[in-house]
Amino acid sequence: MSPTEQYNSILTLLRAGALEQAEKEYFRLGLDTVSDNEDILALGGRLLKSRMVESHQSHKRELARQAAEKYYHAYEATGGTYTGINTAAMQMLAGDIDNARATADEVLHKTRGYSPKPGQDAYYHMATVAEAYFILGDHARAETNLTDAISLDPENYDAHASTLKQFELLATVNSADISWLDKFRPPKTLHFAGHIFGLDGDGNILDEASVYGLGKSILDKILSENIGYVYGALAAGSDILIAEKALEANAEFHLILPCPDELFIQTSVMPFGEHWVSRFWACKAAAKTVRYLSGDNLKTDDMFTAFASETAMGLAVLKAERLATKPLQLLIWDQKNPTAKAGTARDAKVWEQAGRDQIIIPYPRDTRKATGAGDNTEELTASRDLKAMVFADVRGFGALTDSQVPVFIDKILRPLAICVNTQGRQLEHLNTWGDGLFLVLDSVEAAAKVASDLQETFRAIDLAEIGLPEFLALRIGGHYGPVHEMRDPFTNRIGVFGTEVAFAARIEPVTVPGSIYVSEPFACALALSAEEKYRCETVGKVEARKGQQALKLFSLRVR
């Protein structure tokens, strides 16, 4: 591999959350000796910065100091403003304020002699100027230059978010007031839901005036809250009306359905009026992305409706975190039926329990039937349970010699087994084979904990000391979805079955060794229930085994 390819391979590991593996590869490939490439020179600092962000508070300053030294070495060798401003930032986080400001001032002078290209280059140039002023304590000029930066590349929201997160990190040094950053935040994200209704004599009707009032209220909220991204389904009535108003406001619409189009239309659109069907197709055609949580054309139930809603909510939260903005929920709701297994009331409860802001537009009048029709779910009996699944194995196990296997079992599998056995009642099913492990837990938070505990346990083992090769690495895959719990005819024990189990098994083999990859539904559910403890960062679509579709995966990391 060329140095550039080696550099990109380290970045891939970093983005996958495999920090230890990234550090090992950085030294193994000799990238610490490169002296003529600013990006590669800065990589040592970036690795230490990543470790600092994930470390305990008591270690942060020392790691920031080490990162500052690495960045400064790169800055001294190349004179680049990228490594210069990162040197200043790490010096500030290390508590070396005087040197941080001296470096920032030097970088500021360098930027005056540079003419950036239009677009992203110009944005980062002005963002560097803004960061330099922020480190120098001149927040008024930082604000002015950040305003200019965003005007030069106004829709590059990922870049804006990166800058905002850097300012927030720097502000922790002296508890600086950064409320002025809020006006620079990208548009907000929105999860939406509401009651089903029909028109003109269809089931659960609302009159024209009520529907007009709902539409106006929806559009007003979307515009006033600066909503840029919306996530939800397209049942007749509230869902379609909200999606239409979001598209009218030029928001990006992401469609999440519990089942394929034909079955969804049959159960949640057509019964409330044929005119809703054409509106369904029009909204779907305008959607930025479309997701189906089940491929079953024959049957859907409350479980998949709830699963789809959780995924839609989680997607809104994940997008907001990525963009350093705020997620909201918009409901057209009568505030009844709080014990429903699926639908608007359940969505409201799940979102509220996470302590996030809701916008509730009252349902105009109660036209719903006593059976509960009119919500965005059928009252069907769930035949499955939502479970979190974890697959794990040790990369390199097959290369061990026969004499090494007993050591592996005693020094590696035994500590991992102890780790698993501490999970208590949250661990519902367990299966092992060789170095392989399959766990089923009652929640994604429990699954995230056992996965991170297993990875930490493995990392604490000194492979060289116990006489095993250092290429051994634990890889873990996680998934969340509806499964059938049934008795296995071979073992006579209760086990889990279904397409979601098969999907879960596909993740671990493509996981970067030393990291934890999880599916999008897992990441969404975790963002809803334990965002303050864990974070999931997208690693994009990962090629699966031959003949299988690429998987959209996330790296799971402890905050």
mmCIF file of N, CA, C and O in Angstrom, residues 440-523:
data_model
loop_
_atom_site.group_PDB
_atom_site.id
_atom_site.type_symbol
_atom_site.label_atom_id
_atom_site.label_comp_id
_atom_site.label_asym_id
_atom_site.label_seq_id
_atom_site.Cartn_x
_atom_site.Cartn_y
_atom_site.Cartn_z
ATOM 1 N N VAL A 440 -28.496 -13.193 23.366
ATOM 2 C CA VAL A 440 -29.759 -12.485 23.174
ATOM 3 C C VAL A 440 -30.102 -11.801 24.490
ATOM 4 O O VAL A 440 -30.084 -12.437 25.552
ATOM 5 N N LEU A 441 -30.380 -10.495 24.416
ATOM 6 C CA LEU A 441 -30.644 -9.711 25.630
ATOM 7 C C LEU A 441 -31.962 -8.968 25.498
ATOM 8 O O LEU A 441 -32.504 -8.796 24.395
ATOM 9 N N ASP A 442 -32.473 -8.505 26.646
ATOM 10 C CA ASP A 442 -33.810 -7.915 26.642
ATOM 11 C C ASP A 442 -33.850 -6.473 26.177
ATOM 12 O O ASP A 442 -34.925 -5.912 25.975
ATOM 13 N N SER A 443 -32.687 -5.818 25.983
ATOM 14 C CA SER A 443 -32.677 -4.430 25.534
ATOM 15 C C SER A 443 -31.377 -4.119 24.811
ATOM 16 O O SER A 443 -30.356 -4.791 25.021
ATOM 17 N N VAL A 444 -31.405 -3.080 23.987
ATOM 18 C CA VAL A 444 -30.181 -2.680 23.286
ATOM 19 C C VAL A 444 -29.164 -2.101 24.266
ATOM 20 O O VAL A 444 -27.953 -2.239 24.058
ATOM 21 N N GLU A 445 -29.633 -1.477 25.329
ATOM 22 C CA GLU A 445 -28.687 -0.943 26.315
ATOM 23 C C GLU A 445 -27.911 -2.078 26.983
ATOM 24 O O GLU A 445 -26.691 -1.985 27.175
ATOM 25 N N ALA A 446 -28.603 -3.155 27.324
ATOM 26 C CA ALA A 446 -27.924 -4.320 27.917
ATOM 27 C C ALA A 446 -26.959 -4.936 26.914
ATOM 28 O O ALA A 446 -25.849 -5.353 27.266
ATOM 29 N N ALA A 447 -27.360 -4.991 25.647
ATOM 30 C CA ALA A 447 -26.496 -5.547 24.608
ATOM 31 C C ALA A 447 -25.272 -4.667 24.394
ATOM 32 O O ALA A 447 -24.154 -5.169 24.207
ATOM 33 N N ALA A 448 -25.466 -3.355 24.409
ATOM 34 C CA ALA A 448 -24.333 -2.442 24.250
ATOM 35 C C ALA A 448 -23.354 -2.592 25.407
ATOM 36 O O ALA A 448 -22.132 -2.553 25.215
ATOM 37 N N LYS A 449 -23.889 -2.788 26.611
ATOM 38 C CA LYS A 449 -23.012 -2.942 27.775
ATOM 39 C C LYS A 449 -22.189 -4.216 27.689
ATOM 40 O O LYS A 449 -20.971 -4.196 27.896
ATOM 41 N N VAL A 450 -22.828 -5.342 27.366
ATOM 42 C CA VAL A 450 -22.068 -6.588 27.318
ATOM 43 C C VAL A 450 -21.068 -6.562 26.167
ATOM 44 O O VAL A 450 -19.940 -7.053 26.297
ATOM 45 N N ALA A 451 -21.432 -5.953 25.041
ATOM 46 C CA ALA A 451 -20.496 -5.868 23.911
ATOM 47 C C ALA A 451 -19.277 -5.031 24.275
ATOM 48 O O ALA A 451 -18.133 -5.430 24.008
ATOM 49 N N SER A 452 -19.508 -3.885 24.892
ATOM 50 C CA SER A 452 -18.381 -3.024 25.269
ATOM 51 C C SER A 452 -17.559 -3.641 26.395
ATOM 52 O O SER A 452 -16.328 -3.521 26.421
ATOM 53 N N ASP A 453 -18.219 -4.346 27.332
ATOM 54 C CA ASP A 453 -17.492 -5.035 28.404
ATOM 55 C C ASP A 453 -16.611 -6.153 27.840
ATOM 56 O O ASP A 453 -15.469 -6.349 28.273
ATOM 57 N N LEU A 454 -17.149 -6.898 26.877
ATOM 58 C CA LEU A 454 -16.371 -7.960 26.247
ATOM 59 C C LEU A 454 -15.148 -7.389 25.533
ATOM 60 O O LEU A 454 -14.033 -7.923 25.655
ATOM 61 N N GLN A 455 -15.347 -6.296 24.814
ATOM 62 C CA GLN A 455 -14.225 -5.697 24.087
ATOM 63 C C GLN A 455 -13.164 -5.169 25.055
ATOM 64 O O GLN A 455 -11.963 -5.342 24.839
ATOM 65 N N GLU A 456 -13.622 -4.576 26.149
ATOM 66 C CA GLU A 456 -12.680 -4.045 27.143
ATOM 67 C C GLU A 456 -11.928 -5.185 27.839
ATOM 68 O O GLU A 456 -10.725 -5.078 28.108
ATOM 69 N N THR A 457 -12.629 -6.267 28.115
ATOM 70 C CA THR A 457 -11.992 -7.439 28.741
ATOM 71 C C THR A 457 -10.910 -8.001 27.833
ATOM 72 O O THR A 457 -9.801 -8.329 28.284
ATOM 73 N N PHE A 458 -11.215 -8.117 26.553
ATOM 74 C CA PHE A 458 -10.231 -8.665 25.610
ATOM 75 C C PHE A 458 -9.019 -7.742 25.494
ATOM 76 O O PHE A 458 -7.873 -8.204 25.460
ATOM 77 N N ARG A 459 -9.270 -6.429 25.429
ATOM 78 C CA ARG A 459 -8.166 -5.467 25.279
ATOM 79 C C ARG A 459 -7.225 -5.490 26.477
ATOM 80 O O ARG A 459 -6.044 -5.163 26.351
ATOM 81 N N ALA A 460 -7.738 -5.872 27.635
ATOM 82 C CA ALA A 460 -6.916 -5.885 28.848
ATOM 83 C C ALA A 460 -5.983 -7.095 28.907
ATOM 84 O O ALA A 460 -5.094 -7.154 29.763
ATOM 85 N N ILE A 461 -6.164 -8.049 28.010
ATOM 86 C CA ILE A 461 -5.330 -9.264 28.003
ATOM 87 C C ILE A 461 -4.031 -8.985 27.245
ATOM 88 O O ILE A 461 -4.059 -8.527 26.100
ATOM 89 N N ASP A 462 -2.896 -9.248 27.882
ATOM 90 C CA ASP A 462 -1.591 -9.080 27.236
ATOM 91 C C ASP A 462 -1.280 -10.364 26.459
ATOM 92 O O ASP A 462 -0.840 -11.364 27.025
ATOM 93 N N LEU A 463 -1.518 -10.339 25.150
ATOM 94 C CA LEU A 463 -1.378 -11.544 24.339
ATOM 95 C C LEU A 463 0.054 -12.056 24.328
ATOM 96 O O LEU A 463 0.293 -13.273 24.388
ATOM 97 N N ALA A 464 1.009 -11.149 24.239
ATOM 98 C CA ALA A 464 2.419 -11.567 24.207
ATOM 99 C C ALA A 464 2.799 -12.268 25.505
ATOM 100 O O ALA A 464 3.526 -13.274 25.508
ATOM 101 N N GLU A 465 2.289 -11.774 26.612
ATOM 102 C CA GLU A 465 2.639 -12.331 27.920
ATOM 103 C C GLU A 465 2.122 -13.758 28.079
ATOM 104 O O GLU A 465 2.765 -14.600 28.717
ATOM 105 N N ILE A 466 0.960 -14.066 27.477
ATOM 106 C CA ILE A 466 0.404 -15.416 27.634
ATOM 107 C C ILE A 466 0.815 -16.323 26.467
ATOM 108 O O ILE A 466 0.339 -17.461 26.362
ATOM 109 N N GLY A 467 1.676 -15.801 25.578
ATOM 110 C CA GLY A 467 2.230 -16.630 24.516
ATOM 111 C C GLY A 467 1.329 -16.841 23.320
ATOM 112 O O GLY A 467 1.470 -17.824 22.584
ATOM 113 N N LEU A 468 0.399 -15.906 23.089
ATOM 114 C CA LEU A 468 -0.484 -15.991 21.927
ATOM 115 C C LEU A 468 -0.166 -14.866 20.946
ATOM 116 O O LEU A 468 0.313 -13.799 21.348
ATOM 117 N N PRO A 469 -0.425 -15.069 19.656
ATOM 118 C CA PRO A 469 -0.073 -14.061 18.651
ATOM 119 C C PRO A 469 -0.872 -12.769 18.804
ATOM 120 O O PRO A 469 -2.056 -12.805 19.161
ATOM 121 N N GLU A 470 -0.217 -11.656 18.521
ATOM 122 C CA GLU A 470 -0.852 -10.348 18.705
ATOM 123 C C GLU A 470 -1.837 -9.995 17.610
ATOM 124 O O GLU A 470 -2.501 -8.959 17.673
ATOM 125 N N PHE A 471 -1.954 -10.860 16.579
ATOM 126 C CA PHE A 471 -2.948 -10.574 15.547
ATOM 127 C C PHE A 471 -4.354 -10.977 15.982
ATOM 128 O O PHE A 471 -5.334 -10.693 15.299
ATOM 129 N N LEU A 472 -4.485 -11.650 17.123
ATOM 130 C CA LEU A 472 -5.811 -11.982 17.626
ATOM 131 C C LEU A 472 -6.572 -10.706 17.983
ATOM 132 O O LEU A 472 -6.018 -9.794 18.592
ATOM 133 N N ALA A 473 -7.830 -10.645 17.581
ATOM 134 C CA ALA A 473 -8.645 -9.471 17.896
ATOM 135 C C ALA A 473 -10.108 -9.882 17.951
ATOM 136 O O ALA A 473 -10.571 -10.703 17.152
ATOM 137 N N LEU A 474 -10.834 -9.305 18.898
ATOM 138 C CA LEU A 474 -12.247 -9.619 19.064
ATOM 139 C C LEU A 474 -13.084 -8.717 18.152
ATOM 140 O O LEU A 474 -12.871 -7.512 18.091
ATOM 141 N N ARG A 475 -14.018 -9.319 17.433
ATOM 142 C CA ARG A 475 -14.947 -8.510 16.635
ATOM 143 C C ARG A 475 -16.366 -8.875 17.060
ATOM 144 O O ARG A 475 -16.685 -10.050 17.298
ATOM 145 N N ILE A 476 -17.201 -7.854 17.164
ATOM 146 C CA ILE A 476 -18.546 -8.022 17.718
ATOM 147 C C ILE A 476 -19.552 -7.332 16.811
ATOM 148 O O ILE A 476 -19.347 -6.193 16.377
ATOM 149 N N GLY A 477 -20.653 -8.022 16.540
ATOM 150 C CA GLY A 477 -21.750 -7.457 15.765
ATOM 151 C C GLY A 477 -23.034 -7.473 16.569
ATOM 152 O O GLY A 477 -23.300 -8.425 17.320
ATOM 153 N N GLY A 478 -23.843 -6.432 16.428
ATOM 154 C CA GLY A 478 -25.099 -6.353 17.165
ATOM 155 C C GLY A 478 -26.270 -5.980 16.271
ATOM 156 O O GLY A 478 -26.107 -5.250 15.288
ATOM 157 N N HIS A 479 -27.451 -6.471 16.595
ATOM 158 C CA HIS A 479 -28.664 -6.173 15.832
ATOM 159 C C HIS A 479 -29.846 -6.158 16.790
ATOM 160 O O HIS A 479 -29.791 -6.722 17.893
ATOM 161 N N TYR A 480 -30.929 -5.528 16.364
ATOM 162 C CA TYR A 480 -32.143 -5.407 17.177
ATOM 163 C C TYR A 480 -33.339 -5.584 16.247
ATOM 164 O O TYR A 480 -33.386 -4.980 15.169
ATOM 165 N N GLY A 481 -34.282 -6.445 16.659
ATOM 166 C CA GLY A 481 -35.458 -6.639 15.826
ATOM 167 C C GLY A 481 -36.387 -7.698 16.379
ATOM 168 O O GLY A 481 -36.099 -8.353 17.386
ATOM 169 N N PRO A 482 -37.520 -7.893 15.714
ATOM 170 C CA PRO A 482 -38.510 -8.885 16.168
ATOM 171 C C PRO A 482 -38.031 -10.313 15.888
ATOM 172 O O PRO A 482 -37.568 -10.617 14.792
ATOM 173 N N VAL A 483 -38.151 -11.153 16.885
ATOM 174 C CA VAL A 483 -37.755 -12.564 16.732
ATOM 175 C C VAL A 483 -38.857 -13.464 17.295
ATOM 176 O O VAL A 483 -39.670 -13.047 18.121
ATOM 177 N N HIS A 484 -38.867 -14.706 16.828
ATOM 178 C CA HIS A 484 -39.740 -15.738 17.400
ATOM 179 C C HIS A 484 -38.970 -16.464 18.497
ATOM 180 O O HIS A 484 -37.855 -16.926 18.270
ATOM 181 N N GLU A 485 -39.555 -16.563 19.675
ATOM 182 C CA GLU A 485 -38.968 -17.359 20.760
ATOM 183 C C GLU A 485 -39.711 -18.700 20.810
ATOM 184 O O GLU A 485 -40.890 -18.749 21.149
ATOM 185 N N MET A 486 -38.987 -19.754 20.459
ATOM 186 C CA MET A 486 -39.604 -21.072 20.372
ATOM 187 C C MET A 486 -38.653 -22.142 20.912
ATOM 188 O O MET A 486 -37.446 -21.891 21.049
ATOM 189 N N ARG A 487 -39.201 -23.314 21.161
ATOM 190 C CA ARG A 487 -38.378 -24.409 21.667
ATOM 191 C C ARG A 487 -37.646 -25.083 20.507
ATOM 192 O O ARG A 487 -38.250 -25.441 19.499
ATOM 193 N N ASP A 488 -36.325 -25.225 20.661
ATOM 194 C CA ASP A 488 -35.495 -25.871 19.650
ATOM 195 C C ASP A 488 -35.725 -27.385 19.720
ATOM 196 O O ASP A 488 -35.486 -28.005 20.768
ATOM 197 N N PRO A 489 -36.187 -28.035 18.637
ATOM 198 C CA PRO A 489 -36.461 -29.481 18.683
ATOM 199 C C PRO A 489 -35.224 -30.326 18.967
ATOM 200 O O PRO A 489 -35.348 -31.445 19.459
ATOM 201 N N PHE A 490 -34.024 -29.805 18.666
ATOM 202 C CA PHE A 490 -32.797 -30.578 18.868
ATOM 203 C C PHE A 490 -32.326 -30.523 20.324
ATOM 204 O O PHE A 490 -31.965 -31.530 20.913
ATOM 205 N N THR A 491 -32.325 -29.323 20.897
ATOM 206 C CA THR A 491 -31.792 -29.163 22.256
ATOM 207 C C THR A 491 -32.876 -29.158 23.323
ATOM 208 O O THR A 491 -32.573 -29.235 24.512
ATOM 209 N N ASN A 492 -34.129 -28.993 22.883
ATOM 210 C CA ASN A 492 -35.272 -28.890 23.793
ATOM 211 C C ASN A 492 -35.183 -27.648 24.681
ATOM 212 O O ASN A 492 -35.775 -27.609 25.756
ATOM 213 N N ARG A 493 -34.418 -26.654 24.232
ATOM 214 C CA ARG A 493 -34.321 -25.393 24.956
ATOM 215 C C ARG A 493 -34.979 -24.273 24.151
ATOM 216 O O ARG A 493 -35.030 -24.335 22.916
ATOM 217 N N ILE A 494 -35.443 -23.247 24.848
ATOM 218 C CA ILE A 494 -36.028 -22.095 24.156
ATOM 219 C C ILE A 494 -34.915 -21.341 23.428
ATOM 220 O O ILE A 494 -33.845 -21.065 23.988
ATOM 221 N N GLY A 495 -35.152 -21.026 22.178
ATOM 222 C CA GLY A 495 -34.198 -20.261 21.381
ATOM 223 C C GLY A 495 -34.909 -19.198 20.582
ATOM 224 O O GLY A 495 -36.140 -19.057 20.652
ATOM 225 N N VAL A 496 -34.154 -18.417 19.823
ATOM 226 C CA VAL A 496 -34.748 -17.368 18.995
ATOM 227 C C VAL A 496 -34.550 -17.727 17.530
ATOM 228 O O VAL A 496 -33.504 -18.247 17.138
ATOM 229 N N PHE A 497 -35.565 -17.411 16.728
ATOM 230 C CA PHE A 497 -35.559 -17.774 15.325
ATOM 231 C C PHE A 497 -36.129 -16.606 14.509
ATOM 232 O O PHE A 497 -36.831 -15.743 15.024
ATOM 233 N N GLY A 498 -35.826 -16.630 13.220
ATOM 234 C CA GLY A 498 -36.420 -15.642 12.322
ATOM 235 C C GLY A 498 -35.394 -14.960 11.440
ATOM 236 O O GLY A 498 -34.176 -15.153 11.599
ATOM 237 N N THR A 499 -35.903 -14.178 10.513
ATOM 238 C CA THR A 499 -35.020 -13.506 9.550
ATOM 239 C C THR A 499 -34.089 -12.503 10.223
ATOM 240 O O THR A 499 -32.982 -12.252 9.746
ATOM 241 N N GLU A 500 -34.524 -11.931 11.347
ATOM 242 C CA GLU A 500 -33.679 -10.941 12.029
ATOM 243 C C GLU A 500 -32.464 -11.613 12.670
ATOM 244 O O GLU A 500 -31.396 -11.002 12.788
ATOM 245 N N VAL A 501 -32.595 -12.858 13.080
ATOM 246 C CA VAL A 501 -31.456 -13.605 13.627
ATOM 247 C C VAL A 501 -30.436 -13.845 12.513
ATOM 248 O O VAL A 501 -29.225 -13.684 12.705
ATOM 249 N N ALA A 502 -30.948 -14.238 11.346
ATOM 250 C CA ALA A 502 -30.053 -14.458 10.206
ATOM 251 C C ALA A 502 -29.341 -13.170 9.810
ATOM 252 O O ALA A 502 -28.144 -13.177 9.485
ATOM 253 N N PHE A 503 -30.074 -12.050 9.860
ATOM 254 C CA PHE A 503 -29.456 -10.763 9.535
ATOM 255 C C PHE A 503 -28.370 -10.420 10.554
ATOM 256 O O PHE A 503 -27.279 -9.951 10.199
ATOM 257 N N ALA A 504 -28.651 -10.663 11.830
ATOM 258 C CA ALA A 504 -27.676 -10.364 12.884
ATOM 259 C C ALA A 504 -26.375 -11.124 12.662
ATOM 260 O O ALA A 504 -25.275 -10.605 12.891
ATOM 261 N N ALA A 505 -26.501 -12.369 12.202
ATOM 262 C CA ALA A 505 -25.310 -13.210 12.002
ATOM 263 C C ALA A 505 -24.417 -12.702 10.882
ATOM 264 O O ALA A 505 -23.235 -13.051 10.820
ATOM 265 N N ARG A 506 -24.948 -11.854 9.991
ATOM 266 C CA ARG A 506 -24.167 -11.344 8.863
ATOM 267 C C ARG A 506 -23.247 -10.189 9.257
ATOM 268 O O ARG A 506 -22.335 -9.838 8.506
ATOM 269 N N ILE A 507 -23.465 -9.587 10.408
ATOM 270 C CA ILE A 507 -22.737 -8.366 10.764
ATOM 271 C C ILE A 507 -21.332 -8.661 11.284
ATOM 272 O O ILE A 507 -20.352 -8.045 10.848
ATOM 273 N N GLU A 508 -21.228 -9.610 12.210
ATOM 274 C CA GLU A 508 -19.923 -9.864 12.840
ATOM 275 C C GLU A 508 -18.818 -10.242 11.848
ATOM 276 O O GLU A 508 -17.687 -9.755 11.967
ATOM 277 N N PRO A 509 -19.083 -11.072 10.815
ATOM 278 C CA PRO A 509 -17.986 -11.430 9.905
ATOM 279 C C PRO A 509 -17.388 -10.247 9.136
ATOM 280 O O PRO A 509 -16.249 -10.335 8.677
ATOM 281 N N VAL A 510 -18.138 -9.144 8.984
ATOM 282 C CA VAL A 510 -17.610 -7.986 8.239
ATOM 283 C C VAL A 510 -17.171 -6.856 9.170
ATOM 284 O O VAL A 510 -16.827 -5.761 8.721
ATOM 285 N N THR A 511 -17.178 -7.118 10.467
ATOM 286 C CA THR A 511 -16.775 -6.105 11.446
ATOM 287 C C THR A 511 -15.253 -5.982 11.484
ATOM 288 O O THR A 511 -14.536 -6.978 11.448
ATOM 289 N N VAL A 512 -14.770 -4.754 11.555
ATOM 290 C CA VAL A 512 -13.333 -4.526 11.686
ATOM 291 C C VAL A 512 -12.868 -5.117 13.015
ATOM 292 O O VAL A 512 -13.450 -4.808 14.066
ATOM 293 N N PRO A 513 -11.858 -5.996 13.010
ATOM 294 C CA PRO A 513 -11.379 -6.586 14.271
ATOM 295 C C PRO A 513 -11.018 -5.512 15.298
ATOM 296 O O PRO A 513 -10.399 -4.505 14.969
ATOM 297 N N GLY A 514 -11.438 -5.742 16.528
ATOM 298 C CA GLY A 514 -11.172 -4.778 17.590
ATOM 299 C C GLY A 514 -12.293 -3.781 17.791
ATOM 300 O O GLY A 514 -12.209 -2.917 18.663
ATOM 301 N N SER A 515 -13.364 -3.892 16.986
ATOM 302 C CA SER A 515 -14.449 -2.916 17.093
ATOM 303 C C SER A 515 -15.789 -3.623 17.275
ATOM 304 O O SER A 515 -15.883 -4.852 17.264
ATOM 305 N N ILE A 516 -16.840 -2.801 17.424
ATOM 306 C CA ILE A 516 -18.208 -3.292 17.557
ATOM 307 C C ILE A 516 -19.033 -2.614 16.475
ATOM 308 O O ILE A 516 -19.142 -1.395 16.446
ATOM 309 N N TYR A 517 -19.597 -3.411 15.573
ATOM 310 C CA TYR A 517 -20.498 -2.890 14.550
ATOM 311 C C TYR A 517 -21.926 -3.286 14.901
ATOM 312 O O TYR A 517 -22.176 -4.426 15.332
ATOM 313 N N VAL A 518 -22.848 -2.357 14.693
ATOM 314 C CA VAL A 518 -24.259 -2.653 14.954
ATOM 315 C C VAL A 518 -25.089 -2.199 13.761
ATOM 316 O O VAL A 518 -24.676 -1.337 12.982
ATOM 317 N N SER A 519 -26.270 -2.777 13.640
ATOM 318 C CA SER A 519 -27.178 -2.429 12.557
ATOM 319 C C SER A 519 -27.825 -1.070 12.798
ATOM 320 O O SER A 519 -27.779 -0.526 13.906
ATOM 321 N N GLU A 520 -28.469 -0.556 11.771
ATOM 322 C CA GLU A 520 -29.173 0.718 11.917
ATOM 323 C C GLU A 520 -30.299 0.642 12.938
ATOM 324 O O GLU A 520 -30.415 1.546 13.787
ATOM 325 N N PRO A 521 -31.148 -0.403 12.938
ATOM 326 C CA PRO A 521 -32.179 -0.479 13.987
ATOM 327 C C PRO A 521 -31.598 -0.508 15.397
ATOM 328 O O PRO A 521 -32.160 0.088 16.323
ATOM 329 N N PHE A 522 -30.476 -1.206 15.586
ATOM 330 C CA PHE A 522 -29.815 -1.230 16.900
ATOM 331 C C PHE A 522 -29.366 0.187 17.273
ATOM 332 O O PHE A 522 -29.610 0.658 18.395
ATOM 333 N N ALA A 523 -28.701 0.873 16.339
ATOM 334 C CA ALA A 523 -28.210 2.226 16.604
ATOM 335 C C ALA A 523 -29.362 3.170 16.913
ATOM 336 O O ALA A 523 -29.261 4.027 17.806
#
